Coordinates of N, CA and C and ligand atoms in Angstrom, one line a residue:
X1 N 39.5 -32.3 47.6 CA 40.6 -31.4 47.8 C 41.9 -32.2 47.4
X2 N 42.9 -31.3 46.8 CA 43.7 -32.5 46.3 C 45.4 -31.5 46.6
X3 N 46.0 -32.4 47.3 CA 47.2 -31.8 48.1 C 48.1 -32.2 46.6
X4 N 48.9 -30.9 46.3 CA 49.7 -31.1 45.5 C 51.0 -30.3 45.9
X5 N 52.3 -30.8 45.2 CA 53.8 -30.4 45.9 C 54.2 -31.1 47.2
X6 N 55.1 -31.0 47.0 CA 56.0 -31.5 48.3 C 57.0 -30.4 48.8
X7 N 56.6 -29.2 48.6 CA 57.9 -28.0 48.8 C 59.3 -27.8 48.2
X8 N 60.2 -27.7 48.8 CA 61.2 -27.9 48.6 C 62.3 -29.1 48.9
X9 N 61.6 -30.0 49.4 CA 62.7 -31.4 50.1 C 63.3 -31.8 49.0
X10 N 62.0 -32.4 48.0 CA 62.1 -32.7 46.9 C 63.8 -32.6 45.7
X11 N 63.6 -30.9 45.6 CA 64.7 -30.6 45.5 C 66.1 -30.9 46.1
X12 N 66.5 -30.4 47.5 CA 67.2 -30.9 48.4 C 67.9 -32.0 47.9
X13 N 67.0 -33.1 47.7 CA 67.6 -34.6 48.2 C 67.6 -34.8 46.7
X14 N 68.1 -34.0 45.6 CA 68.3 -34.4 44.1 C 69.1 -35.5 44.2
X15 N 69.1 -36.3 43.7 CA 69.9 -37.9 43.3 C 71.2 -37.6 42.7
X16 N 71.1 -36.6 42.1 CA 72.3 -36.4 41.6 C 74.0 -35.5 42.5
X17 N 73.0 -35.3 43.7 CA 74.1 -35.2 45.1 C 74.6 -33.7 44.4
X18 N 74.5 -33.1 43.7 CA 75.3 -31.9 42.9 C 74.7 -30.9 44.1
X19 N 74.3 -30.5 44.5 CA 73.9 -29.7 45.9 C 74.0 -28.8 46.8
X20 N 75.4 -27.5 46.4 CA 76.2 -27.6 47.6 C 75.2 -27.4 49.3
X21 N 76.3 -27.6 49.9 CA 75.6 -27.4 51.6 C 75.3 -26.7 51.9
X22 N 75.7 -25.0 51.2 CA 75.6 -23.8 51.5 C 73.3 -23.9 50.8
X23 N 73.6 -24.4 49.2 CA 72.3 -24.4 48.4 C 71.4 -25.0 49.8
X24 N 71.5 -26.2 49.6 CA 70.5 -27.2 50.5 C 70.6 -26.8 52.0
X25 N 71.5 -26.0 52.5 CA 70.4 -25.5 53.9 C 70.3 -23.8 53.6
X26 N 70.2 -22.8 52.7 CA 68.9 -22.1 52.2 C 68.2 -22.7 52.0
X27 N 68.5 -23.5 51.0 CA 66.3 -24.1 50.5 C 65.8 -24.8 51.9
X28 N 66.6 -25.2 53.0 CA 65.7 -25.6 54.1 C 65.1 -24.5 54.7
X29 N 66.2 -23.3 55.0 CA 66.0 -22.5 55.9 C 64.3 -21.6 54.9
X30 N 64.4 -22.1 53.8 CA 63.1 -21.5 52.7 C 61.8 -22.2 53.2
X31 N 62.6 -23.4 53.2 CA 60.9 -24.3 53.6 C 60.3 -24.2 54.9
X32 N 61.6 -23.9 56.0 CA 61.0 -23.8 57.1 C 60.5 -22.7 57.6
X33 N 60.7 -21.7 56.5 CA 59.9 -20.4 56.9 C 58.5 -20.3 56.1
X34 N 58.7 -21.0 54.9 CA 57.0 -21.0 54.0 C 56.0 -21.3 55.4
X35 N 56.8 -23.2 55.9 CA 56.3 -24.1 57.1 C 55.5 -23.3 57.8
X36 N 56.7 -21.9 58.1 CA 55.8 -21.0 59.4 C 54.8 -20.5 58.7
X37 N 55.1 -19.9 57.7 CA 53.8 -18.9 56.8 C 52.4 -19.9 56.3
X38 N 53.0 -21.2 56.3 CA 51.6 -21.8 56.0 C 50.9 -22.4 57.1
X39 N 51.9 -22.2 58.4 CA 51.0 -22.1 59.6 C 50.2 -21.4 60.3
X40 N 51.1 -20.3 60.1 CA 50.1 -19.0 59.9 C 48.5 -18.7 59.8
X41 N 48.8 -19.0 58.1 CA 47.4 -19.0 57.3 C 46.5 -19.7 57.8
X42 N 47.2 -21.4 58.0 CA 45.8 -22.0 58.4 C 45.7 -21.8 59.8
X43 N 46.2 -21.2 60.5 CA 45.8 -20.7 61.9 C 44.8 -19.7 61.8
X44 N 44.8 -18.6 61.1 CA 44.2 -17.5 60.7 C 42.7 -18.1 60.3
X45 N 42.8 -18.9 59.6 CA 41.0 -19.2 58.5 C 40.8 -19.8 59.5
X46 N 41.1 -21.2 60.8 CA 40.1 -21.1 61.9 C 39.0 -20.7 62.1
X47 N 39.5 -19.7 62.3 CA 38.6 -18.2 62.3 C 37.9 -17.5 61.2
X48 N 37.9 -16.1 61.2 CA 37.3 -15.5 59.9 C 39.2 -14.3 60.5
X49 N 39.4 -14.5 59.1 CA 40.8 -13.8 59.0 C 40.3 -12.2 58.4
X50 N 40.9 -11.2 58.4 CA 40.3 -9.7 58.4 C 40.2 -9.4 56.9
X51 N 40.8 -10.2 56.3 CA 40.7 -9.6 54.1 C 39.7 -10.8 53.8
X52 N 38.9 -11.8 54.5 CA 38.2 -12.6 54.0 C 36.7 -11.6 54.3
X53 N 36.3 -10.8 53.2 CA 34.9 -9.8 53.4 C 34.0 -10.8 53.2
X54 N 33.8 -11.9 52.8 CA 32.7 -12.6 52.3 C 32.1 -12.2 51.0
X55 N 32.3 -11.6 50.2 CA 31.7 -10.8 49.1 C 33.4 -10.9 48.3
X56 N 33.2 -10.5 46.8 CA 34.3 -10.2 45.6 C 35.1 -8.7 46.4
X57 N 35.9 -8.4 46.0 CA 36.6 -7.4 46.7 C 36.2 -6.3 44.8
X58 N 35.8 -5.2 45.1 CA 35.2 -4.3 44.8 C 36.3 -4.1 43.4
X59 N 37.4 -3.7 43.0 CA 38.0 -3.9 41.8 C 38.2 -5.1 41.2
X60 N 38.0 -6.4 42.1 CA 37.6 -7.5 40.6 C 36.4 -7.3 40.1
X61 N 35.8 -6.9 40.4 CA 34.2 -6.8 40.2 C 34.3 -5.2 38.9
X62 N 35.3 -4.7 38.9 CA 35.0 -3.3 38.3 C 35.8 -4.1 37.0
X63 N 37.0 -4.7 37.4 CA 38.0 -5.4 36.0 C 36.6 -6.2 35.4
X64 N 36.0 -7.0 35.9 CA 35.2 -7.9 35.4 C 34.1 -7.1 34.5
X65 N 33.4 -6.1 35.2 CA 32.3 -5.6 34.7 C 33.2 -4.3 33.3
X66 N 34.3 -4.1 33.5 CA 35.1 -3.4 32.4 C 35.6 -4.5 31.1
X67 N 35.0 -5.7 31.5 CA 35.2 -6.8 30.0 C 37.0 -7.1 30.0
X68 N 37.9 -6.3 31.4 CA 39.4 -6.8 31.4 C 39.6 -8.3 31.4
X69 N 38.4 -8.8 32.2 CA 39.3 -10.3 32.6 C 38.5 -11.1 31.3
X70 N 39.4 -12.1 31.4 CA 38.8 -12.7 29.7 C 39.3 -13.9 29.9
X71 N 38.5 -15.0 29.5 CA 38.8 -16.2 29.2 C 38.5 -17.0 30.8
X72 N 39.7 -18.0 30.5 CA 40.2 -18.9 31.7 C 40.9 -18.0 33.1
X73 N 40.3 -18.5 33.8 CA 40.6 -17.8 35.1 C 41.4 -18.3 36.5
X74 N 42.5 -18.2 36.8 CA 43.4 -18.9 37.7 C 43.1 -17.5 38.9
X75 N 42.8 -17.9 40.1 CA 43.3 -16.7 41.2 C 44.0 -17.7 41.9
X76 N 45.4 -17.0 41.9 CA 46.2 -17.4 43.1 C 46.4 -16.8 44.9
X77 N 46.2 -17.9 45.3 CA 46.0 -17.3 46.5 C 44.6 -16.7 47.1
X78 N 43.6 -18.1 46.2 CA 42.2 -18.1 46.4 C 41.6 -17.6 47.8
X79 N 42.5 -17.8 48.7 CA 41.6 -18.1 50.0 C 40.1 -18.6 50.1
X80 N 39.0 -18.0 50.8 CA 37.8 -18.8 50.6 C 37.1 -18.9 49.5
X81 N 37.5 -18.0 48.3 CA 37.1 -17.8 47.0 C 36.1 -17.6 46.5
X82 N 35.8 -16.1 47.2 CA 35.0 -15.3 46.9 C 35.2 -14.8 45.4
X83 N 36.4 -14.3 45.1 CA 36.6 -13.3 44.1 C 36.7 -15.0 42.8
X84 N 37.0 -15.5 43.0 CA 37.0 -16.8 42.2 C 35.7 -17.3 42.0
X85 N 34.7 -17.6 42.7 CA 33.3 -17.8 42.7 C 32.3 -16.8 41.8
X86 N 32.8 -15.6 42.0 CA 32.0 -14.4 41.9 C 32.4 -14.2 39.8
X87 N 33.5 -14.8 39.7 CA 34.0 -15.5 38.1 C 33.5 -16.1 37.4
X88 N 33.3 -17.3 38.4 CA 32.9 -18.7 37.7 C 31.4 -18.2 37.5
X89 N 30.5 -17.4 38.0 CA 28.8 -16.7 38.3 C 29.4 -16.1 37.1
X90 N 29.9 -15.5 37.1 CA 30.1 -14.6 35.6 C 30.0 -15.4 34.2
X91 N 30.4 -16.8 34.1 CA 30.4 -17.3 33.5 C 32.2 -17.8 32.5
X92 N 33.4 -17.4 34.1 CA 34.7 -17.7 33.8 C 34.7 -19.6 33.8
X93 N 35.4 -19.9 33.3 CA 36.6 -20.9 33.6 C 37.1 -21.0 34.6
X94 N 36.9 -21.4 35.8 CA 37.9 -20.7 37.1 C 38.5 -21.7 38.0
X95 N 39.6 -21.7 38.1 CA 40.4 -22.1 39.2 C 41.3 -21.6 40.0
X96 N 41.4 -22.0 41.3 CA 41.7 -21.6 42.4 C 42.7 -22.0 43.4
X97 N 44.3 -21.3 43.5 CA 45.0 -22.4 44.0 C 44.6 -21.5 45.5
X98 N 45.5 -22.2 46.7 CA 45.9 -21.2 47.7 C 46.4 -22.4 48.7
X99 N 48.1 -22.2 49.3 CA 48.4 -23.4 49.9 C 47.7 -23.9 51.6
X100 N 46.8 -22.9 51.8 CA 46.2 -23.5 53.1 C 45.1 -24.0 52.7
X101 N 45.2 -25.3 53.4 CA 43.8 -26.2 53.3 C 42.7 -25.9 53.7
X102 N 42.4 -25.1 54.5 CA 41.5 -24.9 55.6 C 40.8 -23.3 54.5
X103 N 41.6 -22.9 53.5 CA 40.8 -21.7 52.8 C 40.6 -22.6 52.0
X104 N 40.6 -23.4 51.2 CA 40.3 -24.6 49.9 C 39.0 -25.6 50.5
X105 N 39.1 -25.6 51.8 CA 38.2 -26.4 51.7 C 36.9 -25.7 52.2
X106 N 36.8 -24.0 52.3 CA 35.9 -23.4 52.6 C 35.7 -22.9 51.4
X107 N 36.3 -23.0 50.6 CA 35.9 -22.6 49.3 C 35.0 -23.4 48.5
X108 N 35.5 -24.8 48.2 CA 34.8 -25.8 47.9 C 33.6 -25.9 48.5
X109 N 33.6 -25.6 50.0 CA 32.1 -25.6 50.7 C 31.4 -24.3 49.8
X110 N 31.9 -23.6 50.0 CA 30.5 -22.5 49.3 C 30.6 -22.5 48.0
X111 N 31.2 -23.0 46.7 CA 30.8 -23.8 45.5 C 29.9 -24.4 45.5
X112 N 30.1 -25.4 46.2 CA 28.7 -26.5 46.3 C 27.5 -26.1 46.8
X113 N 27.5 -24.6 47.8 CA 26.5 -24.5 48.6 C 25.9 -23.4 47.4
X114 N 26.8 -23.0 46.3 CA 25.8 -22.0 45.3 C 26.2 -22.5 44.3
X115 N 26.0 -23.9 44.0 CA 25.6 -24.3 42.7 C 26.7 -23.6 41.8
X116 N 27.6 -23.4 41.9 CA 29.0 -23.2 41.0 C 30.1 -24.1 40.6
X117 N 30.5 -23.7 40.0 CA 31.6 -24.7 39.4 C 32.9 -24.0 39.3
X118 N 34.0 -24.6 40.3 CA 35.0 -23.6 40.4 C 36.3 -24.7 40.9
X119 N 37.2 -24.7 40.6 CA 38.2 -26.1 40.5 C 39.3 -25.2 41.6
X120 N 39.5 -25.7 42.9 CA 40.3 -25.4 43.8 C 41.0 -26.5 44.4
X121 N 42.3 -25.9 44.5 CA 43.5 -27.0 45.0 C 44.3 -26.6 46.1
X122 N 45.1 -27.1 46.6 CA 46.1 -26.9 47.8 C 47.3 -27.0 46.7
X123 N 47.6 -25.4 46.9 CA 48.8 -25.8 46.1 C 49.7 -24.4 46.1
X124 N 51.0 -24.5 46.4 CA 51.9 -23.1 46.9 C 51.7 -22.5 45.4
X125 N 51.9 -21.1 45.5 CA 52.4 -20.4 44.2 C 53.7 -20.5 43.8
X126 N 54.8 -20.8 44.5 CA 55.6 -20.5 43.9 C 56.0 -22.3 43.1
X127 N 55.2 -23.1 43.2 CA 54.7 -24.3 42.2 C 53.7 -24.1 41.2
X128 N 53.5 -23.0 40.9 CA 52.3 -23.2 39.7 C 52.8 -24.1 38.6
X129 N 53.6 -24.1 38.1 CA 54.1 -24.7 36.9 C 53.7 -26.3 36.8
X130 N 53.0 -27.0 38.4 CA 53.1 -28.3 38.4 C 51.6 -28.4 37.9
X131 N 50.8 -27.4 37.7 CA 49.5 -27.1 37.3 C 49.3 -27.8 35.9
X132 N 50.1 -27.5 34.7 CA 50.7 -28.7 34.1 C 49.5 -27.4 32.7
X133 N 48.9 -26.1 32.7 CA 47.7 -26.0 31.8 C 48.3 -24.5 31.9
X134 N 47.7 -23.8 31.3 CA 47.8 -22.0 31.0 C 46.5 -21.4 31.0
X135 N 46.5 -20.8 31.4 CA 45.2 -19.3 31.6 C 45.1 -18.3 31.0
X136 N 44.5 -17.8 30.3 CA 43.8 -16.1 29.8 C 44.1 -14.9 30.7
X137 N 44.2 -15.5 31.8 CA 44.2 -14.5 33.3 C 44.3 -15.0 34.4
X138 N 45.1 -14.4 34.9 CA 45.5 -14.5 36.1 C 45.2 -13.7 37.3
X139 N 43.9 -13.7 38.6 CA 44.0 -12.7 39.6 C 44.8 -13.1 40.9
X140 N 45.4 -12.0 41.5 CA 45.8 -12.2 42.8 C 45.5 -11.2 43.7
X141 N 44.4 -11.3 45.0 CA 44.0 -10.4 45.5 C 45.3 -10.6 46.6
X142 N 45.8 -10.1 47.1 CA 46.5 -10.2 48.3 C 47.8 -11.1 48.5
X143 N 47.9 -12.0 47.5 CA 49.1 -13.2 47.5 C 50.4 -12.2 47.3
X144 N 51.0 -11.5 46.2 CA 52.1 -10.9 46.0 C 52.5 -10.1 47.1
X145 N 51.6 -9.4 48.2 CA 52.5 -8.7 49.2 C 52.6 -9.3 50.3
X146 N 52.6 -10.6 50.3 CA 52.9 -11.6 51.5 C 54.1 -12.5 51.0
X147 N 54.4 -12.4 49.5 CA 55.3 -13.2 49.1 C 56.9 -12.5 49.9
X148 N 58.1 -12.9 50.0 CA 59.6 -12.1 51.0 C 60.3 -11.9 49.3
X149 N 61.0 -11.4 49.4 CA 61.9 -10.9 48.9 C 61.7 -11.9 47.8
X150 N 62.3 -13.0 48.2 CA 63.4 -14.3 47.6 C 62.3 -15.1 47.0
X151 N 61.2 -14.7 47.5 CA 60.0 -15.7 46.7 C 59.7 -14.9 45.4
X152 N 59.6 -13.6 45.4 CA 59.2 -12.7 44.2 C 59.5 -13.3 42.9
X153 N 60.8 -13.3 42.5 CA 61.2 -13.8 41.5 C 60.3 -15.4 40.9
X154 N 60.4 -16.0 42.1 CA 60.2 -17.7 41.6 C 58.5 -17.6 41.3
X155 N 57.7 -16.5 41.9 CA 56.6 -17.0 42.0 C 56.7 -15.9 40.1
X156 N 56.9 -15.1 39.8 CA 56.8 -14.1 38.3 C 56.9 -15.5 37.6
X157 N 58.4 -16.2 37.9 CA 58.8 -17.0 36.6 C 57.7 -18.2 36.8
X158 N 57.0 -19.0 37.6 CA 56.1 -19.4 38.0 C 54.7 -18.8 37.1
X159 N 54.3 -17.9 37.7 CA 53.1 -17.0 37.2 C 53.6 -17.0 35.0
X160 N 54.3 -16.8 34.8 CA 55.2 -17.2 33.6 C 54.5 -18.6 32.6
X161 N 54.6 -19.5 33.4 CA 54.2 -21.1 33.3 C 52.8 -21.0 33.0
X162 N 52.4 -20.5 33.6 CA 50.3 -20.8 33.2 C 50.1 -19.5 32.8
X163 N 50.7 -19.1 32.4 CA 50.2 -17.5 31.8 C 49.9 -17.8 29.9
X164 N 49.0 -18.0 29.5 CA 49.3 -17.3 28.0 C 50.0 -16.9 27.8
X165 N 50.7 -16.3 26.3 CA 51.1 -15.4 25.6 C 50.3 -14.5 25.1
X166 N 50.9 -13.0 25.8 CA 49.3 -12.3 25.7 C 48.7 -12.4 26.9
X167 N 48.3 -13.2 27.6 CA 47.6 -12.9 29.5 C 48.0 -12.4 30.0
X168 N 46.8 -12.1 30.8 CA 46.9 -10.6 32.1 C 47.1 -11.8 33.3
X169 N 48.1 -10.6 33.9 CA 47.5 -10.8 35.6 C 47.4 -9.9 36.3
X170 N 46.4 -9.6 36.9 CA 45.8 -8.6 37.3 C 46.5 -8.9 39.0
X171 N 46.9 -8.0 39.6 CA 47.2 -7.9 41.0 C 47.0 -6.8 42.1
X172 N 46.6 -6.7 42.8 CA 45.7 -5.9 44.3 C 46.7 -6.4 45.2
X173 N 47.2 -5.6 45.8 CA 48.6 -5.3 46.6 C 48.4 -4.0 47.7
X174 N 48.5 -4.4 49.3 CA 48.7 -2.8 49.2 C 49.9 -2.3 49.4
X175 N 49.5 -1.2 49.4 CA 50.8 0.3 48.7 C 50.9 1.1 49.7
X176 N 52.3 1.4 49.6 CA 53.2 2.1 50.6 C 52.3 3.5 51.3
X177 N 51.5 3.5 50.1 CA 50.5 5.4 50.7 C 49.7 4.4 51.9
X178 N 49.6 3.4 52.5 CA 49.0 3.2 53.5 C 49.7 2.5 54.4
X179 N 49.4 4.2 55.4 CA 49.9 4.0 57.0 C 50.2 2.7 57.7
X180 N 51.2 2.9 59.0 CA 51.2 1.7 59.9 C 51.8 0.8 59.1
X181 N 52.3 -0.2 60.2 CA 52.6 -1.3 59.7 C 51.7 -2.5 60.1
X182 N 50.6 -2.3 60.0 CA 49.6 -3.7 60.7 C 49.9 -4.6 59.2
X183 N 49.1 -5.6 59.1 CA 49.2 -6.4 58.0 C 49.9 -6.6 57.2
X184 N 49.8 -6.8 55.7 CA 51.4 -7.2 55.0 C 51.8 -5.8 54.9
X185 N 53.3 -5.9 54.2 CA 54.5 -5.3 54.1 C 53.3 -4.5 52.8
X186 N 53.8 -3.1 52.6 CA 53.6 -2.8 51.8 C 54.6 -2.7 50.6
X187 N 53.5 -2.2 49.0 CA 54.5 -2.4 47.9 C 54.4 -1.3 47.1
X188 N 55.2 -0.8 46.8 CA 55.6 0.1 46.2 C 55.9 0.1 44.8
X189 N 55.4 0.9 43.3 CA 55.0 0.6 42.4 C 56.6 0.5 41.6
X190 N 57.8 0.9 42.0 CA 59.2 0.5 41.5 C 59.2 -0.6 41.8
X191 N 58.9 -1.5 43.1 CA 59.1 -2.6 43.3 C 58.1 -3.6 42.1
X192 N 56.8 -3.6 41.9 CA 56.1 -3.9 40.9 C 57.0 -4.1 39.7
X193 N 57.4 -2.6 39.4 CA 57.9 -2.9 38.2 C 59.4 -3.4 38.3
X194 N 60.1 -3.4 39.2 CA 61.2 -4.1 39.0 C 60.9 -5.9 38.9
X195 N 60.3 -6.3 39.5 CA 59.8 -8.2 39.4 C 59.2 -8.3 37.9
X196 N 58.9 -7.2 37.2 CA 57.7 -7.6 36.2 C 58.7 -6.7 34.8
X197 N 59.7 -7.1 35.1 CA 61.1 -6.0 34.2 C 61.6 -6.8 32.9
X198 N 61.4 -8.1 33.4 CA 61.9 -9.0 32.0 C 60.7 -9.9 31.5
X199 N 60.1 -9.8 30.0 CA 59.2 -10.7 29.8 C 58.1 -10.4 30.1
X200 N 57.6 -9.1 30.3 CA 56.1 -8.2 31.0 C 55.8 -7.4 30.1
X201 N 54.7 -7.1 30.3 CA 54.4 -5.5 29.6 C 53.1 -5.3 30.6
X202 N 53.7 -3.7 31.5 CA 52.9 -3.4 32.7 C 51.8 -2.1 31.9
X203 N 50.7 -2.5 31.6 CA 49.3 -1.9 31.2 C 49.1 -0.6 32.0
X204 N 49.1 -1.1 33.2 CA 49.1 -0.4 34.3 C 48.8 -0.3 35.8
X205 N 50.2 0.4 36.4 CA 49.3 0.5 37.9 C 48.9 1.4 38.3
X206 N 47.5 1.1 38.4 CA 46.9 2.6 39.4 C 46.4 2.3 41.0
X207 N 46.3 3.4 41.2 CA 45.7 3.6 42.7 C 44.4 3.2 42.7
X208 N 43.9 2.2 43.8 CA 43.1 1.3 43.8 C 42.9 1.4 45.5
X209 N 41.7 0.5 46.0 CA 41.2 0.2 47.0 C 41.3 -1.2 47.6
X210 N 41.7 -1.7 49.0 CA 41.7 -2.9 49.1 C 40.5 -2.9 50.3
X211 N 39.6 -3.7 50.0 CA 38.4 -3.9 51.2 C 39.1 -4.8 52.1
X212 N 38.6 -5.3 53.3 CA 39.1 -5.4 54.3 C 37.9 -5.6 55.5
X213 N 37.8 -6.2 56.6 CA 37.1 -6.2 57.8 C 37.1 -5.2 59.0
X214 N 38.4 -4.9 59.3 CA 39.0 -3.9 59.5 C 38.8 -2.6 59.6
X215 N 39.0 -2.5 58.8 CA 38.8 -1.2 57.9 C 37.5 -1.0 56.6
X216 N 36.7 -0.8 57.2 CA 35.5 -1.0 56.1 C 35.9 0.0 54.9
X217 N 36.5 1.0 55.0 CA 36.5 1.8 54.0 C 37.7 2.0 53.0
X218 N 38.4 0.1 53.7 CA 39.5 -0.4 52.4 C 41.0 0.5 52.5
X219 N 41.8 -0.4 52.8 CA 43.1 0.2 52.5 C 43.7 0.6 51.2
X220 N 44.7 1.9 51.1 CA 45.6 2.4 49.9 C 46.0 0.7 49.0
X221 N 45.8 0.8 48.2 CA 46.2 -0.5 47.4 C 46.4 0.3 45.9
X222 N 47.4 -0.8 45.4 CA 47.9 -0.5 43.6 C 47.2 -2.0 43.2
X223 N 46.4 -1.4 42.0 CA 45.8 -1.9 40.9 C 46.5 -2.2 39.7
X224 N 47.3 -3.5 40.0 CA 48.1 -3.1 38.3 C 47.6 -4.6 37.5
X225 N 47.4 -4.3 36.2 CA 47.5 -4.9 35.0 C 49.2 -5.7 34.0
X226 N 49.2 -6.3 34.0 CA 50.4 -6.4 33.6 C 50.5 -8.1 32.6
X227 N 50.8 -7.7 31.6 CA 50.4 -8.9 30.4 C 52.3 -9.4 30.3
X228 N 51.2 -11.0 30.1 CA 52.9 -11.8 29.6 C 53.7 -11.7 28.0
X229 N 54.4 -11.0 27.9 CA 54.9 -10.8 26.2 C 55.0 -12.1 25.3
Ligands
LIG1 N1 42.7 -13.8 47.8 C1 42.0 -14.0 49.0 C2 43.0 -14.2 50.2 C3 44.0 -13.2 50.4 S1 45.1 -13.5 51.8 C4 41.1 -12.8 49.3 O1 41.1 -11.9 48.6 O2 40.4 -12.9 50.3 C5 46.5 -14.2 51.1 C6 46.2 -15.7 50.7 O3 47.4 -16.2 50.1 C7 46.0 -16.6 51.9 O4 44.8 -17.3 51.7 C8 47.2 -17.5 52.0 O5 46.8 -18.8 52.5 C9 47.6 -17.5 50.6 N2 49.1 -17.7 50.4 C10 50.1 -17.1 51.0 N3 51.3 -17.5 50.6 C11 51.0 -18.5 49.6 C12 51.8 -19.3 48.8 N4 53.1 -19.3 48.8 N5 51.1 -20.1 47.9 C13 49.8 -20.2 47.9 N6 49.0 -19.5 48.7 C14 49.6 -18.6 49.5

């Protein structure tokens, strides 16, 4: 497992003191709320967390078997990496970031336990860029509607960095048509297309399914396609 980033401190403490005090305590007040969100997470996989079905979630499996996904394969926000596994069996290229340790290293466990070959790291999304390589494709089952407001942007221009010219990223989000407010925030397909407004070209979002523990019979989710120009 290989811990990569240092968050935001990094930033912060630029040597070049240019910083103002207003900048450097947002970017704190940023890190110390990721802090909570990646406490969160690895509090959650402890356990078995409610979107971890143990199986591919049912539209990567339809993108894959429809010949969409192609090439090299990045899913952000792997978790135990099922839908990343179920790639690399297909015969993808695949790697896997997601910043809780504790879903990276259950991932790696069930690689090894099925004879796959699947490269997963501890590593935030809104650092992809430190990834240092580019991808064919990009999946994210669940990462984009947990991202806040303020993260949206950094993680696009991010996703930007390892994207081909020409690559999809494919993203499973749910959507505002589903009730309640239990689990993440929902997203709504103006919101989609407002983050993916400069530098995109949106294929499409449709109405899609998100499987779940929960809810066996999958929450309202948008299915969108969306290639980097
Ligand atoms: N894709 C997986 C997990 C979905 S849950 C699946 O389909 O089962 C959302 C995942 O995003 C969690 O594993 C969480 O740890 C991860 N995550 C949330 N914010 C992140 C961030 N900023 N950087 C990297 N991973 C993040």
């Amino acid at each position: 497992m290989c811990k990569n980033g240092q968050g935001f401190t990094a930033r912060v403490n630029e040597p070049e003191g240019k910083m103002s005090i207003e900048k450097a305590s947002e970017m704190m007040k940023l890190r110390e709320k990721l802090g909570d969100s990646e406490n969160f997470f690895e509090s959650v996989y402890q356990a078995e967390p409610p979107w971890d079905i143990g199986r591919p979630q049912k539209e990567i499996i339809q993108l894959e078997q429809a010949g969409e996904i192609v090439g090299s394969v990045l899913d952000v926000g792997c978790g135990t990496g099922e839908n990343a596994l179920y790639l690399a069996a297909q015969g993808h290229e695949v790697w896997g970031i997601d910043f809780t340790p504790a879903a990276i290293q259950k991932a790696e466990q069930k690689a090894a336990q099925r004879n796959l070959h699947g490269m997963f790291l501890v590593l935030n999304a809104l650092e992809l860029h430190t990834l240092g390589r580019t991808f064919d494709t990009v999946i994210d089952s669940g990462l984009f509607h947990v991202l806040s407001d303020e993260d949206r942007p950094i993680f696009v221009d991010n996703l930007a960095a390892v994207l081909h010219r020409g690559g999809t990223y494919f993203m499973l989000c749910f959507s505002e048509l589903e009730p309640g407010s239990y689990g993440p925030r929902r997203i709504t397909q103006a919101e989609i297309r407002d983050s993916f407004r400069d530098g995109w070209h949106i294929n499409y979002i449709r109405p899609a399914t998100m499987e779940g523990r929960m809810r066996p019979e999958g929450v309202h989710a948008w299915l969108s396609s969306i290639s980097k120009e």
